[in-house]
Amino acid sequence: MADYKNNTKILKPRISNDLSALPLLKKDILDETSFSEAIFSHCHIENCQAKRVSFKQIIFDNVVFTDVLLQYSDFTDVRFENCDLSNVDFRESSIYRVEFINCKLVGTNLSESTLRNVRFNKCNGKYAFFRFTDCVQILFDNCQLGLSDFQESKFSKVEFKNTDMSQCQLFGTSLSGMDLSECDIDGLGVRLQDIKGVIVTSMQALALSTLMGIVIKE
């Protein structure tokens, strides 16, 4: 399986080249329903609530989700491209080998979810919720994550590349060994123990020095 040219190797979704283009209708999204090997393109799902829905080998292309709750759901080998997932509730879901490409994720709720081999590329995830998520092999590449919430999350092989993390809340989340030197971390919400071993530029280190109670005299 191919991986991306970054420090963190992210496995791509295992998606068949022979998917069927199908309509995605609100009436079909019910508790514990399953969808597999399909492309859902240029549609709008609105006012939909369902739990434990399974999506496997799916491409969502230019799909808009409005007032949607898909809690406890399973997304395996899925690609979201040019989709609007703002304020969608994915709490406590399982997300494996998934790509979010050029998507709007403003206020999207992924709290308490399990993420494995997930790539976010050129996504707007301002105000998104990742609190208490279990993240392994995750890449945020050229994303907007200002004011998002990652508090008390578990990170393993997580990379932020050229990403706006200004005022992100990461209290209780260890950033040890992570390279944030290419990111905007202005106003980052962390504890002193959270940033032990983090890699930053000299200017970023000055900004973080306030956590140690250091007063810099010019």
PDB file of N, CA and C in Angstrom, residues 52-108:
ATOM      1  N   ARG A  52     -24.533   4.030  14.513  1.00  0.00           N
ATOM      2  CA  ARG A  52     -23.899   2.756  14.132  1.00  0.00           C
ATOM      3  C   ARG A  52     -24.089   2.440  12.646  1.00  0.00           C
ATOM      4  N   VAL A  53     -23.898   3.470  11.818  1.00  0.00           N
ATOM      5  CA  VAL A  53     -23.952   3.291  10.365  1.00  0.00           C
ATOM      6  C   VAL A  53     -22.557   2.902   9.885  1.00  0.00           C
ATOM      7  N   SER A  54     -22.481   1.999   8.930  1.00  0.00           N
ATOM      8  CA  SER A  54     -21.199   1.524   8.422  1.00  0.00           C
ATOM      9  C   SER A  54     -20.995   1.962   6.967  1.00  0.00           C
ATOM     10  N   PHE A  55     -19.829   2.562   6.707  1.00  0.00           N
ATOM     11  CA  PHE A  55     -19.453   2.961   5.346  1.00  0.00           C
ATOM     12  C   PHE A  55     -18.108   2.316   5.027  1.00  0.00           C
ATOM     13  N   LYS A  56     -18.066   1.467   3.999  1.00  0.00           N
ATOM     14  CA  LYS A  56     -16.823   0.792   3.635  1.00  0.00           C
ATOM     15  C   LYS A  56     -16.594   0.888   2.129  1.00  0.00           C
ATOM     16  N   GLN A  57     -15.389   1.265   1.766  1.00  0.00           N
ATOM     17  CA  GLN A  57     -15.023   1.490   0.369  1.00  0.00           C
ATOM     18  C   GLN A  57     -16.011   2.462  -0.284  1.00  0.00           C
ATOM     19  N   ILE A  58     -16.007   3.682   0.234  1.00  0.00           N
ATOM     20  CA  ILE A  58     -16.940   4.713  -0.218  1.00  0.00           C
ATOM     21  C   ILE A  58     -16.158   5.971  -0.604  1.00  0.00           C
ATOM     22  N   ILE A  59     -16.605   6.636  -1.674  1.00  0.00           N
ATOM     23  CA  ILE A  59     -16.112   7.968  -2.011  1.00  0.00           C
ATOM     24  C   ILE A  59     -17.274   8.947  -1.899  1.00  0.00           C
ATOM     25  N   PHE A  60     -17.091   9.975  -1.079  1.00  0.00           N
ATOM     26  CA  PHE A  60     -18.038  11.079  -1.001  1.00  0.00           C
ATOM     27  C   PHE A  60     -17.431  12.249  -1.778  1.00  0.00           C
ATOM     28  N   ASP A  61     -18.078  12.674  -2.856  1.00  0.00           N
ATOM     29  CA  ASP A  61     -17.552  13.732  -3.708  1.00  0.00           C
ATOM     30  C   ASP A  61     -18.552  14.884  -3.775  1.00  0.00           C
ATOM     31  N   ASN A  62     -18.132  16.047  -3.260  1.00  0.00           N
ATOM     32  CA  ASN A  62     -18.997  17.226  -3.279  1.00  0.00           C
ATOM     33  C   ASN A  62     -20.351  16.945  -2.620  1.00  0.00           C
ATOM     34  N   VAL A  63     -20.309  16.352  -1.442  1.00  0.00           N
ATOM     35  CA  VAL A  63     -21.519  16.082  -0.669  1.00  0.00           C
ATOM     36  C   VAL A  63     -21.603  17.086   0.482  1.00  0.00           C
ATOM     37  N   VAL A  64     -22.784  17.645   0.674  1.00  0.00           N
ATOM     38  CA  VAL A  64     -23.021  18.608   1.754  1.00  0.00           C
ATOM     39  C   VAL A  64     -23.876  17.937   2.829  1.00  0.00           C
ATOM     40  N   PHE A  65     -23.386  17.987   4.075  1.00  0.00           N
ATOM     41  CA  PHE A  65     -24.109  17.427   5.216  1.00  0.00           C
ATOM     42  C   PHE A  65     -24.562  18.587   6.098  1.00  0.00           C
ATOM     43  N   THR A  66     -25.854  18.688   6.339  1.00  0.00           N
ATOM     44  CA  THR A  66     -26.391  19.765   7.164  1.00  0.00           C
ATOM     45  C   THR A  66     -27.233  19.182   8.289  1.00  0.00           C
ATOM     46  N   ASP A  67     -26.885  19.534   9.520  1.00  0.00           N
ATOM     47  CA  ASP A  67     -27.607  19.033  10.696  1.00  0.00           C
ATOM     48  C   ASP A  67     -27.654  17.503  10.666  1.00  0.00           C
ATOM     49  N   VAL A  68     -26.465  16.896  10.660  1.00  0.00           N
ATOM     50  CA  VAL A  68     -26.339  15.436  10.552  1.00  0.00           C
ATOM     51  C   VAL A  68     -25.649  14.876  11.786  1.00  0.00           C
ATOM     52  N   LEU A  69     -26.203  13.803  12.334  1.00  0.00           N
ATOM     53  CA  LEU A  69     -25.600  13.076  13.447  1.00  0.00           C
ATOM     54  C   LEU A  69     -25.385  11.638  13.013  1.00  0.00           C
ATOM     55  N   LEU A  70     -24.116  11.188  13.060  1.00  0.00           N
ATOM     56  CA  LEU A  70     -23.779   9.806  12.723  1.00  0.00           C
ATOM     57  C   LEU A  70     -22.902   9.228  13.832  1.00  0.00           C
ATOM     58  N   GLN A  71     -23.414   9.255  15.021  1.00  0.00           N
ATOM     59  CA  GLN A  71     -22.652   8.818  16.188  1.00  0.00           C
ATOM     60  C   GLN A  71     -22.449   7.308  16.184  1.00  0.00           C
ATOM     61  N   TYR A  72     -21.304   6.861  16.745  1.00  0.00           N
ATOM     62  CA  TYR A  72     -20.926   5.441  16.858  1.00  0.00           C
ATOM     63  C   TYR A  72     -20.785   4.753  15.492  1.00  0.00           C
ATOM     64  N   SER A  73     -20.504   5.496  14.459  1.00  0.00           N
ATOM     65  CA  SER A  73     -20.465   4.910  13.119  1.00  0.00           C
ATOM     66  C   SER A  73     -19.065   4.433  12.745  1.00  0.00           C
ATOM     67  N   ASP A  74     -18.995   3.676  11.655  1.00  0.00           N
ATOM     68  CA  ASP A  74     -17.744   3.077  11.205  1.00  0.00           C
ATOM     69  C   ASP A  74     -17.454   3.530   9.775  1.00  0.00           C
ATOM     70  N   PHE A  75     -16.292   4.181   9.595  1.00  0.00           N
ATOM     71  CA  PHE A  75     -15.843   4.606   8.274  1.00  0.00           C
ATOM     72  C   PHE A  75     -14.523   3.894   7.995  1.00  0.00           C
ATOM     73  N   THR A  76     -14.526   2.968   7.049  1.00  0.00           N
ATOM     74  CA  THR A  76     -13.327   2.205   6.717  1.00  0.00           C
ATOM     75  C   THR A  76     -13.086   2.279   5.211  1.00  0.00           C
ATOM     76  N   ASP A  77     -11.874   2.708   4.829  1.00  0.00           N
ATOM     77  CA  ASP A  77     -11.519   2.869   3.409  1.00  0.00           C
ATOM     78  C   ASP A  77     -12.495   3.830   2.728  1.00  0.00           C
ATOM     79  N   VAL A  78     -12.447   5.071   3.191  1.00  0.00           N
ATOM     80  CA  VAL A  78     -13.379   6.103   2.725  1.00  0.00           C
ATOM     81  C   VAL A  78     -12.603   7.354   2.325  1.00  0.00           C
ATOM     82  N   ARG A  79     -13.076   8.030   1.271  1.00  0.00           N
ATOM     83  CA  ARG A  79     -12.506   9.319   0.880  1.00  0.00           C
ATOM     84  C   ARG A  79     -13.607  10.365   0.814  1.00  0.00           C
ATOM     85  N   PHE A  80     -13.417  11.464   1.554  1.00  0.00           N
ATOM     86  CA  PHE A  80     -14.283  12.634   1.456  1.00  0.00           C
ATOM     87  C   PHE A  80     -13.525  13.686   0.653  1.00  0.00           C
ATOM     88  N   GLU A  81     -14.079  14.120  -0.467  1.00  0.00           N
ATOM     89  CA  GLU A  81     -13.391  15.103  -1.296  1.00  0.00           C
ATOM     90  C   GLU A  81     -14.340  16.248  -1.633  1.00  0.00           C
ATOM     91  N   ASN A  82     -13.894  17.483  -1.309  1.00  0.00           N
ATOM     92  CA  ASN A  82     -14.694  18.689  -1.573  1.00  0.00           C
ATOM     93  C   ASN A  82     -16.069  18.604  -0.898  1.00  0.00           C
ATOM     94  N   CYS A  83     -16.107  18.072   0.298  1.00  0.00           N
ATOM     95  CA  CYS A  83     -17.369  17.922   1.031  1.00  0.00           C
ATOM     96  C   CYS A  83     -17.486  18.976   2.127  1.00  0.00           C
ATOM     97  N   ASP A  84     -18.722  19.294   2.485  1.00  0.00           N
ATOM     98  CA  ASP A  84     -18.998  20.188   3.610  1.00  0.00           C
ATOM     99  C   ASP A  84     -19.575  19.351   4.750  1.00  0.00           C
ATOM    100  N   LEU A  85     -18.743  19.161   5.789  1.00  0.00           N
ATOM    101  CA  LEU A  85     -19.125  18.352   6.949  1.00  0.00           C
ATOM    102  C   LEU A  85     -19.241  19.224   8.195  1.00  0.00           C
ATOM    103  N   SER A  86     -19.488  20.497   8.000  1.00  0.00           N
ATOM    104  CA  SER A  86     -19.539  21.428   9.123  1.00  0.00           C
ATOM    105  C   SER A  86     -20.583  21.006  10.148  1.00  0.00           C
ATOM    106  N   ASN A  87     -20.144  20.962  11.402  1.00  0.00           N
ATOM    107  CA  ASN A  87     -21.016  20.658  12.545  1.00  0.00           C
ATOM    108  C   ASN A  87     -21.606  19.243  12.533  1.00  0.00           C
ATOM    109  N   VAL A  88     -21.106  18.375  11.653  1.00  0.00           N
ATOM    110  CA  VAL A  88     -21.561  16.984  11.688  1.00  0.00           C
ATOM    111  C   VAL A  88     -21.066  16.328  12.979  1.00  0.00           C
ATOM    112  N   ASP A  89     -21.890  15.512  13.578  1.00  0.00           N
ATOM    113  CA  ASP A  89     -21.565  14.839  14.831  1.00  0.00           C
ATOM    114  C   ASP A  89     -21.141  13.399  14.546  1.00  0.00           C
ATOM    115  N   PHE A  90     -19.814  13.163  14.633  1.00  0.00           N
ATOM    116  CA  PHE A  90     -19.251  11.829  14.436  1.00  0.00           C
ATOM    117  C   PHE A  90     -18.761  11.242  15.761  1.00  0.00           C
ATOM    118  N   ARG A  91     -19.259  11.701  16.868  1.00  0.00           N
ATOM    119  CA  ARG A  91     -18.728  11.266  18.162  1.00  0.00           C
ATOM    120  C   ARG A  91     -18.686   9.744  18.294  1.00  0.00           C
ATOM    121  N   GLU A  92     -17.575   9.292  18.921  1.00  0.00           N
ATOM    122  CA  GLU A  92     -17.387   7.879  19.258  1.00  0.00           C
ATOM    123  C   GLU A  92     -17.448   6.968  18.029  1.00  0.00           C
ATOM    124  N   SER A  93     -16.940   7.465  16.917  1.00  0.00           N
ATOM    125  CA  SER A  93     -16.914   6.667  15.696  1.00  0.00           C
ATOM    126  C   SER A  93     -15.536   6.042  15.484  1.00  0.00           C
ATOM    127  N   SER A  94     -15.476   5.067  14.585  1.00  0.00           N
ATOM    128  CA  SER A  94     -14.225   4.417  14.201  1.00  0.00           C
ATOM    129  C   SER A  94     -13.896   4.846  12.777  1.00  0.00           C
ATOM    130  N   ILE A  95     -12.700   5.418  12.594  1.00  0.00           N
ATOM    131  CA  ILE A  95     -12.341   5.997  11.308  1.00  0.00           C
ATOM    132  C   ILE A  95     -10.993   5.423  10.896  1.00  0.00           C
ATOM    133  N   TYR A  96     -11.004   4.516   9.920  1.00  0.00           N
ATOM    134  CA  TYR A  96      -9.815   3.774   9.520  1.00  0.00           C
ATOM    135  C   TYR A  96      -9.529   3.969   8.029  1.00  0.00           C
ATOM    136  N   ARG A  97      -8.295   4.330   7.719  1.00  0.00           N
ATOM    137  CA  ARG A  97      -7.859   4.552   6.340  1.00  0.00           C
ATOM    138  C   ARG A  97      -8.862   5.462   5.626  1.00  0.00           C
ATOM    139  N   VAL A  98      -8.912   6.707   6.101  1.00  0.00           N
ATOM    140  CA  VAL A  98      -9.859   7.694   5.568  1.00  0.00           C
ATOM    141  C   VAL A  98      -9.102   8.953   5.148  1.00  0.00           C
ATOM    142  N   GLU A  99      -9.520   9.550   4.049  1.00  0.00           N
ATOM    143  CA  GLU A  99      -8.963  10.817   3.579  1.00  0.00           C
ATOM    144  C   GLU A  99     -10.042  11.894   3.588  1.00  0.00           C
ATOM    145  N   PHE A 100      -9.679  13.059   4.106  1.00  0.00           N
ATOM    146  CA  PHE A 100     -10.511  14.251   3.989  1.00  0.00           C
ATOM    147  C   PHE A 100      -9.710  15.235   3.136  1.00  0.00           C
ATOM    148  N   ILE A 101     -10.148  15.475   1.908  1.00  0.00           N
ATOM    149  CA  ILE A 101      -9.398  16.314   0.978  1.00  0.00           C
ATOM    150  C   ILE A 101     -10.227  17.541   0.608  1.00  0.00           C
ATOM    151  N   ASN A 102      -9.663  18.714   0.907  1.00  0.00           N
ATOM    152  CA  ASN A 102     -10.325  19.983   0.587  1.00  0.00           C
ATOM    153  C   ASN A 102     -11.757  20.012   1.128  1.00  0.00           C
ATOM    154  N   CYS A 103     -11.907  19.622   2.377  1.00  0.00           N
ATOM    155  CA  CYS A 103     -13.233  19.567   2.994  1.00  0.00           C
ATOM    156  C   CYS A 103     -13.416  20.683   4.018  1.00  0.00           C
ATOM    157  N   LYS A 104     -14.664  21.042   4.238  1.00  0.00           N
ATOM    158  CA  LYS A 104     -15.023  22.000   5.283  1.00  0.00           C
ATOM    159  C   LYS A 104     -15.461  21.211   6.507  1.00  0.00           C
ATOM    160  N   LEU A 105     -14.694  21.365   7.596  1.00  0.00           N
ATOM    161  CA  LEU A 105     -14.934  20.615   8.829  1.00  0.00           C
ATOM    162  C   LEU A 105     -15.129  21.568  10.006  1.00  0.00           C
ATOM    163  N   VAL A 106     -15.705  22.718   9.736  1.00  0.00           N
ATOM    164  CA  VAL A 106     -15.886  23.733  10.772  1.00  0.00           C
ATOM    165  C   VAL A 106     -16.867  23.219  11.833  1.00  0.00           C
ATOM    166  N   GLY A 107     -16.386  23.087  13.061  1.00  0.00           N
ATOM    167  CA  GLY A 107     -17.244  22.625  14.147  1.00  0.00           C
ATOM    168  C   GLY A 107     -17.577  21.147  14.113  1.00  0.00           C
ATOM    169  N   THR A 108     -16.953  20.384  13.218  1.00  0.00           N
ATOM    170  CA  THR A 108     -17.212  18.944  13.152  1.00  0.00           C
ATOM    171  C   THR A 108     -16.772  18.274  14.454  1.00  0.00           C
TER     172      THR A 108
END
